[in-house]
Short mmCIF file of C-alpha atoms and ligand atoms in Angstrom, two decimals:
data_model
loop_
_atom_site.label_atom_id
_atom_site.label_comp_id
_atom_site.label_asym_id
_atom_site.label_seq_id
_atom_site.Cartn_x
_atom_site.Cartn_y
_atom_site.Cartn_z
CA UNK A 90 47.25 76.54 9.76
CA UNK A 91 45.95 78.17 12.91
CA UNK A 92 43.50 80.99 13.37
CA UNK A 93 42.73 83.68 10.84
CA UNK A 94 45.31 86.39 10.56
CA UNK A 95 48.40 84.29 11.19
CA UNK A 96 48.61 83.20 7.58
CA UNK A 97 50.27 85.69 5.27
CA UNK A 98 48.43 86.06 2.00
CA UNK A 99 49.72 87.26 -1.30
CA UNK A 100 48.10 90.48 -2.48
CA UNK A 101 48.17 92.11 -5.87
CA UNK A 102 49.92 95.52 -5.82
CA UNK A 103 46.53 97.18 -6.34
CA UNK A 104 45.02 95.41 -3.34
CA UNK A 105 48.11 96.05 -1.22
CA UNK A 106 48.11 99.78 -1.93
CA UNK A 107 44.38 100.10 -1.51
CA UNK A 108 44.72 98.35 1.87
CA UNK A 109 47.20 101.09 2.78
CA UNK A 110 45.06 103.90 1.39
CA UNK A 111 43.79 105.21 4.69
CA UNK A 112 45.43 107.42 7.26
CA UNK A 113 44.10 105.25 10.08
CA UNK A 114 45.59 102.10 8.60
CA UNK A 115 48.97 103.73 8.13
CA UNK A 116 48.80 104.95 11.74
CA UNK A 117 48.02 101.41 12.90
CA UNK A 118 51.11 100.13 11.11
CA UNK A 119 53.29 102.88 12.57
CA UNK A 120 52.01 102.25 16.12
CA UNK A 121 52.64 98.54 15.80
CA UNK A 122 56.08 99.31 14.40
CA UNK A 123 56.89 101.60 17.33
CA UNK A 124 55.62 99.07 19.90
CA UNK A 125 58.28 96.81 21.35
CA UNK A 126 55.93 93.86 21.57
CA UNK A 127 52.63 92.71 20.18
CA UNK A 128 49.60 94.66 21.37
CA UNK A 129 46.14 93.64 22.52
CA UNK A 130 43.18 95.17 20.68
CA UNK A 131 42.46 97.60 23.55
CA UNK A 132 46.10 98.73 23.86
CA UNK A 133 46.39 99.43 20.16
CA UNK A 134 43.03 101.23 20.14
CA UNK A 135 44.11 103.47 23.04
CA UNK A 136 47.41 104.40 21.41
CA UNK A 137 45.60 105.55 18.29
CA UNK A 138 43.30 107.80 20.25
CA UNK A 139 40.31 107.19 17.96
CA UNK A 140 36.73 107.93 18.85
CA UNK A 141 35.04 104.98 17.24
CA UNK A 142 36.01 101.38 17.96
CA UNK A 143 33.84 100.03 15.14
CA UNK A 144 35.81 102.14 12.64
CA UNK A 145 39.06 100.99 14.25
CA UNK A 146 37.97 97.38 13.96
CA UNK A 147 37.07 97.90 10.31
CA UNK A 148 40.49 99.33 9.45
CA UNK A 149 42.42 96.76 11.47
CA UNK A 150 40.53 94.04 9.66
CA UNK A 151 41.68 95.42 6.28
CA UNK A 152 45.32 95.00 7.36
CA UNK A 153 44.93 91.61 8.95
CA UNK A 154 46.39 88.59 7.23
CA UNK A 155 48.96 90.43 5.15
CA UNK A 156 50.37 93.51 6.89
CA UNK A 157 49.39 92.57 10.43
CA UNK A 158 49.07 89.23 12.06
CA UNK A 159 47.24 88.16 15.14
CA UNK A 160 48.66 85.66 17.57
CA UNK A 161 46.98 84.80 20.86
CA UNK A 162 44.64 87.79 20.58
CA UNK A 163 47.50 90.23 20.14
CA UNK A 164 48.48 92.15 17.04
CA UNK A 165 51.94 92.61 15.52
CA UNK A 166 53.40 93.60 12.18
CA UNK A 167 53.87 90.86 9.61
CA UNK A 168 56.95 91.19 7.44
CA UNK A 169 55.20 93.20 4.65
CA UNK A 170 53.95 95.60 7.36
CA UNK A 171 57.50 95.99 8.66
CA UNK A 172 58.72 96.80 5.17
CA UNK A 173 56.03 99.46 4.78
CA UNK A 174 56.95 101.08 8.09
CA UNK A 175 60.66 100.95 7.24
CA UNK A 176 60.00 102.57 3.87
CA UNK A 177 57.91 105.32 5.49
CA UNK A 178 60.57 106.03 8.13
CA UNK A 179 63.40 106.05 5.55
CA UNK A 180 61.52 108.90 3.90
CA UNK A 181 62.11 107.20 0.56
CA UNK A 182 58.45 107.12 -0.39
CA UNK A 183 57.28 110.35 1.20
CA UNK A 184 60.01 112.92 1.61
CA UNK A 185 61.63 115.15 -0.93
CA UNK A 186 64.16 117.05 1.15
CA UNK A 187 66.21 119.84 -0.32
CA UNK A 188 69.93 120.10 -0.10
CA UNK A 189 71.15 122.67 -2.58
CA UNK A 190 74.71 122.43 -3.78
CA UNK A 191 76.81 122.94 -0.66
CA UNK A 192 80.51 122.76 0.09
CA UNK A 193 81.64 120.01 2.44
CA UNK A 194 84.83 119.90 4.47
CA UNK A 195 85.92 116.97 2.38
CA UNK A 196 88.83 117.84 0.10
CA UNK A 197 89.15 116.64 -3.46
CA UNK A 198 91.99 114.15 -3.48
CA UNK A 199 93.22 115.50 -6.83
CA UNK A 200 93.15 119.27 -6.36
CA UNK A 201 92.46 119.77 -2.63
CA UNK A 202 89.45 122.02 -3.26
CA UNK A 203 86.42 121.38 -1.07
CA UNK A 204 83.98 118.94 -2.67
CA UNK A 205 80.39 120.06 -3.10
CA UNK A 206 77.28 117.96 -2.74
CA UNK A 207 73.65 118.25 -3.69
CA UNK A 208 70.79 115.88 -2.83
CA UNK A 209 68.22 115.16 -5.46
CA UNK A 210 66.03 112.30 -6.52
CA UNK A 211 67.24 109.86 -3.89
CA UNK A 212 70.94 110.52 -4.30
CA UNK A 213 73.81 112.73 -3.25
CA UNK A 214 75.52 114.14 -6.32
CA UNK A 215 79.17 115.06 -5.86
CA UNK A 216 81.08 117.84 -7.61
CA UNK A 217 84.59 119.20 -7.54
CA UNK A 218 84.55 122.88 -8.51
CA UNK A 219 87.90 122.75 -10.26
CA UNK A 220 88.49 119.22 -11.51
CA UNK A 221 87.54 117.59 -14.76
CA UNK A 222 84.35 115.61 -14.50
CA UNK A 223 84.57 111.91 -13.89
CA UNK A 224 81.27 111.41 -15.72
CA UNK A 225 79.41 113.49 -18.29
CA UNK A 226 76.06 112.11 -17.29
CA UNK A 227 74.27 111.56 -14.05
CA UNK A 228 72.87 108.07 -13.74
CA UNK A 229 69.51 109.27 -12.45
CA UNK A 230 66.87 106.72 -11.76
CA UNK A 231 64.03 108.55 -13.49
CA UNK A 232 64.16 108.82 -17.25
CA UNK A 233 67.71 107.48 -17.61
CA UNK A 234 71.03 109.29 -17.53
CA UNK A 235 70.93 113.06 -17.92
CA UNK A 236 73.67 115.51 -18.74
CA UNK A 237 75.58 116.59 -15.63
CA UNK A 238 77.09 119.95 -14.72
CA UNK A 239 80.82 120.36 -15.05
CA UNK A 240 82.96 118.84 -12.33
CA UNK A 241 80.47 116.02 -11.77
CA UNK A 242 82.15 113.19 -9.85
CA UNK A 243 79.21 110.81 -9.53
CA UNK A 244 76.11 110.06 -7.53
CA UNK A 245 75.77 108.19 -4.28
CA UNK A 246 72.34 106.80 -3.38
CA UNK A 247 71.05 107.93 0.02
CA UNK A 248 67.47 107.80 1.32
CA UNK A 249 66.08 111.08 2.69
CA UNK A 250 66.50 109.95 6.32
CA UNK A 251 70.25 109.96 5.63
CA UNK A 252 70.13 113.76 5.65
CA UNK A 253 68.56 114.00 9.11
CA UNK A 254 70.74 115.70 11.68
CA UNK A 255 73.89 115.42 9.58
CA UNK A 256 76.23 118.15 8.40
CA UNK A 257 76.97 118.23 4.65
CA UNK A 258 80.29 116.50 5.35
CA UNK A 259 78.58 113.79 7.39
CA UNK A 260 75.94 113.37 4.67
CA UNK A 261 78.71 112.89 2.13
CA UNK A 262 80.44 110.26 4.27
CA UNK A 263 77.21 108.42 5.05
CA UNK A 264 76.37 108.37 1.34
CA UNK A 265 79.78 106.94 0.51
CA UNK A 266 79.38 104.09 2.97
CA UNK A 267 75.78 103.44 1.88
CA UNK A 268 76.82 103.40 -1.79
CA UNK A 269 79.68 101.03 -0.99
CA UNK A 270 77.36 98.57 0.65
CA UNK A 271 74.99 98.72 -2.34
CA UNK A 272 77.88 98.09 -4.70
CA UNK A 273 79.10 95.14 -2.63
CA UNK A 274 75.61 93.63 -3.09
CA UNK A 275 75.72 94.36 -6.84
CA UNK A 276 79.21 92.87 -7.03
CA UNK A 277 77.83 89.72 -5.40
CA UNK A 278 75.01 89.61 -7.97
CA UNK A 279 72.23 90.70 -5.60
CA UNK A 280 69.88 93.65 -5.90
CA UNK A 281 70.41 95.92 -2.87
CA UNK A 282 66.75 96.96 -2.96
CA UNK A 283 64.86 93.68 -3.35
CA UNK A 284 67.48 90.86 -3.10
CA UNK A 285 66.64 89.41 -6.53
CA UNK A 286 69.38 88.62 -9.04
CA UNK A 287 71.02 91.48 -10.90
CA UNK A 288 72.34 90.96 -14.37
CA UNK A 289 75.68 92.62 -14.93
CA UNK A 290 77.09 93.71 -18.26
CA UNK A 291 80.44 95.13 -19.19
CA UNK A 292 80.62 97.74 -21.88
CA UNK A 293 83.95 98.51 -23.43
CA UNK A 294 84.84 101.71 -25.23
CA UNK A 295 86.88 100.71 -28.30
CA UNK A 296 88.22 104.20 -28.98
CA UNK A 297 88.69 105.36 -25.42
CA UNK A 298 90.52 108.58 -24.67
CA UNK A 299 90.05 109.21 -20.99
CA UNK A 300 93.41 110.61 -19.94
CA UNK A 301 92.24 114.22 -19.99
CA UNK A 302 88.88 113.76 -18.35
CA UNK A 303 85.73 112.35 -19.83
CA UNK A 304 86.05 110.45 -23.12
CA UNK A 305 83.83 111.89 -25.84
CA UNK A 306 82.88 108.45 -27.15
CA UNK A 307 81.65 106.84 -23.93
CA UNK A 308 81.08 109.90 -21.71
CA UNK A 309 83.11 108.55 -18.82
CA UNK A 310 86.72 108.32 -17.72
CA UNK A 311 86.43 104.52 -17.55
CA UNK A 312 86.94 102.48 -20.73
CA UNK A 313 85.38 99.41 -19.12
CA UNK A 314 82.12 100.11 -17.39
CA UNK A 315 79.78 97.92 -15.42
CA UNK A 316 76.03 98.30 -15.64
CA UNK A 317 73.72 96.24 -13.48
CA UNK A 318 69.97 95.76 -13.79
CA UNK A 319 67.71 93.99 -11.37
CA UNK A 320 65.71 91.14 -12.90
CA UNK A 321 62.83 91.85 -10.54
CA UNK A 322 62.57 95.54 -9.59
CA UNK A 323 63.57 98.76 -11.36
CA UNK A 324 67.00 99.11 -9.74
CA UNK A 325 69.86 99.79 -12.09
CA UNK A 326 73.28 101.28 -11.66
CA UNK A 327 76.45 101.99 -13.58
CA UNK A 328 80.04 102.31 -12.35
CA UNK A 329 83.63 101.85 -13.37
CA UNK A 330 84.09 98.10 -13.77
CA UNK A 331 86.53 97.76 -10.89
CA UNK A 332 83.75 98.29 -8.35
CA UNK A 333 82.35 94.99 -9.58
CA UNK A 334 85.41 93.29 -8.07
CA UNK A 335 84.44 94.23 -4.51
CA UNK A 336 83.04 90.77 -3.87
CA UNK A 337 86.13 88.91 -5.09
CA UNK A 338 88.60 87.63 -2.48
CA UNK A 339 91.54 89.41 -4.13
CA UNK A 340 90.53 93.07 -4.10
CA UNK A 341 89.16 93.29 -0.52
CA UNK A 342 92.16 91.29 0.77
CA UNK A 343 94.53 93.79 -0.85
CA UNK A 344 92.58 96.77 0.50
CA UNK A 345 92.47 95.35 4.04
CA UNK A 346 96.22 94.65 3.88
CA UNK A 347 96.76 98.30 3.04
CA UNK A 348 94.63 99.37 5.98
CA UNK A 349 91.58 100.29 3.91
CA UNK A 350 88.29 98.77 4.99
CA UNK A 351 86.18 98.40 1.83
CA UNK A 352 82.95 97.66 3.73
CA UNK A 353 82.76 100.49 6.24
CA UNK A 354 85.67 102.77 5.36
CA UNK A 355 87.12 105.00 8.04
CA UNK A 356 88.59 107.09 5.30
CA UNK A 357 86.01 106.90 2.51
CA UNK A 358 87.88 109.36 0.32
CA UNK A 359 91.02 107.34 0.29
CA UNK A 360 89.04 104.23 -0.63
CA UNK A 361 87.12 106.18 -3.27
CA UNK A 362 90.37 107.37 -4.80
CA UNK A 363 91.86 103.88 -4.90
CA UNK A 364 88.71 102.44 -6.44
CA UNK A 365 88.29 105.20 -9.00
CA UNK A 366 91.86 105.96 -10.01
CA UNK A 367 92.88 102.47 -11.05
CA UNK A 368 94.64 101.77 -14.34
CA UNK A 369 92.82 99.92 -17.09
CA UNK A 370 94.58 97.87 -19.71
CA UNK A 371 92.53 95.96 -22.26
CA UNK A 372 94.73 92.97 -22.98
CA UNK A 373 92.51 91.33 -25.59
CA UNK A 374 89.00 91.74 -26.92
CA UNK A 375 88.36 88.14 -28.14
CA UNK A 376 88.24 86.65 -25.61
CA UNK A 377 87.85 89.74 -23.48
CA UNK A 378 90.67 90.23 -20.97
CA UNK A 379 91.42 93.39 -19.05
CA UNK A 380 93.95 94.21 -16.35
CA UNK A 381 92.92 96.56 -13.57
CA UNK A 382 95.77 97.85 -11.45
CA UNK A 383 95.04 99.34 -8.05
CA UNK A 384 97.62 101.29 -6.11
CA UNK A 385 97.83 102.25 -2.46
CA UNK A 386 101.05 104.15 -1.84
CA UNK A 387 103.82 102.01 -3.34
CA UNK A 388 101.81 98.80 -3.23
CA UNK A 389 100.05 97.61 -6.36
CA UNK A 390 97.63 94.85 -7.25
CA UNK A 391 96.83 93.86 -10.83
CA UNK A 392 93.79 91.71 -11.49
CA UNK A 393 93.13 90.21 -14.91
CA UNK A 394 89.42 89.69 -15.51
CA UNK A 395 87.18 88.15 -18.16
CA UNK A 396 83.88 89.53 -19.42
CA UNK A 397 82.05 88.12 -16.39
CA UNK A 398 84.41 90.10 -14.15
CA UNK A 399 85.93 86.92 -12.79
CA UNK A 400 89.54 87.24 -11.73
CA UNK A 401 91.46 84.79 -13.89
CA UNK A 402 95.00 85.87 -13.07
CA UNK A 403 96.96 88.25 -10.88
CA UNK A 404 99.84 89.13 -13.22
CA UNK A 405 102.91 90.75 -11.72
CA UNK A 406 103.88 94.05 -13.24
CA UNK A 407 107.47 95.12 -13.73
ZN1 LIG B 555 89.27 118.44 -7.63
ZN1 LIG B 556 85.62 106.03 -24.03
ZN1 LIG B 557 65.63 94.61 -7.28
#
């Protein structure tokens, strides 16, 4: 390998965070992140406006080799340094913005009342003031699911930067698209946070009564639910099982045919309705087979799945 600093080293989390434990070092990373190209020592030093070049040199040295690399006497972010700057700018590790429960201009597709949103703990939580809840519990990331207020329709992950400069309605739409993209990753078996494998499990409510809102046995309107856990990081999520079909050929093809883009929806509410108001029919438990029927207008698609959420048939319904 070539000169010192070009080789990325593996650090323990303790060493990595202690290397970042200085305002000057974090400023160095941010300046290098904002620069369009690599910077010479003197350029970087000037941008930081420090009084002591020996101190600057000391801090730069602490970052070198892992967060920053040096090529031809110029400095640039290494990939771990880019990730740190991205995390800082997303606000996910520093900001705790407040968005109290606020009405959006988005109408509930069931009752036409205006949906309300609230941002907390890294997610937009969605409520309809007059509908039955879709879930009894909020799948919060800290401490596991907690009891939700009435009318709770679900949570959509959104980093704090997603709130910047957006109206409540725009926040809601951005969160829907962001959540979609996360669920596409989960459906494909990848963690949307760290890219490791997620394990996916179906849970099936044997005594499900979800026609009039949330079932008392499983605390959701969905009899078949998907939970996913990352094998590497702490990411986990839970949804109605049909969202796990977003990476199959059949469901996206049907949605596109009906003019609904499942990746970046122009009409996120319509997509949300189609993907949440599907019919579930548990055909057999041993082996597990369930039919999920999606409807857009008069068009329907039924997908029969096994416990691994593989589509094994597309039965026609009469
Ligand atoms: Zn409603
Ligand atoms: Zn149930
Ligand atoms: Zn992960």
